[in-house]
């Protein structure tokens, strides 16, 4: 166990009444070849873990690839099923429309 692991482990018993959150944005970055696996913080007693790099790295790779393809071939390479409306649905469009309708709002009065 490294010094950081020992320090992190000692915090848990001292703060059992607090929520235990580990944010990997800082000294304990978790990415390939760097630091402990996700299991290690769990074993140390952390209840909630935020892995910032887990979403950022794949997003960067995909965006970079799409832009390179657009530059070289003139197309993004996404399928026809991937539309702006579909992306908004993933982000909660239908739910937002329902909430707006229940509140008698008019945000989606003329459709999307």
XYZ file of C-alpha atoms in Angstrom, residues 1 5 8-9 12 36-47 49:
18
model
C 0.000 0.000 0.000
C -3.364 4.687 0.014
C -6.809 7.690 2.244
C -7.546 4.553 4.290
C -12.433 6.389 6.494
C -5.086 1.713 -8.557
C -8.039 0.040 -10.156
C -11.540 1.157 -9.204
C -11.691 -1.723 -6.738
C -8.917 -0.300 -4.533
C -10.813 2.833 -3.400
C -13.872 0.649 -2.701
C -11.738 -1.640 -0.556
C -10.464 1.456 1.250
C -14.033 2.311 2.232
C -14.986 5.013 -0.238
C -18.715 4.836 -0.998
C -16.244 7.586 -6.635
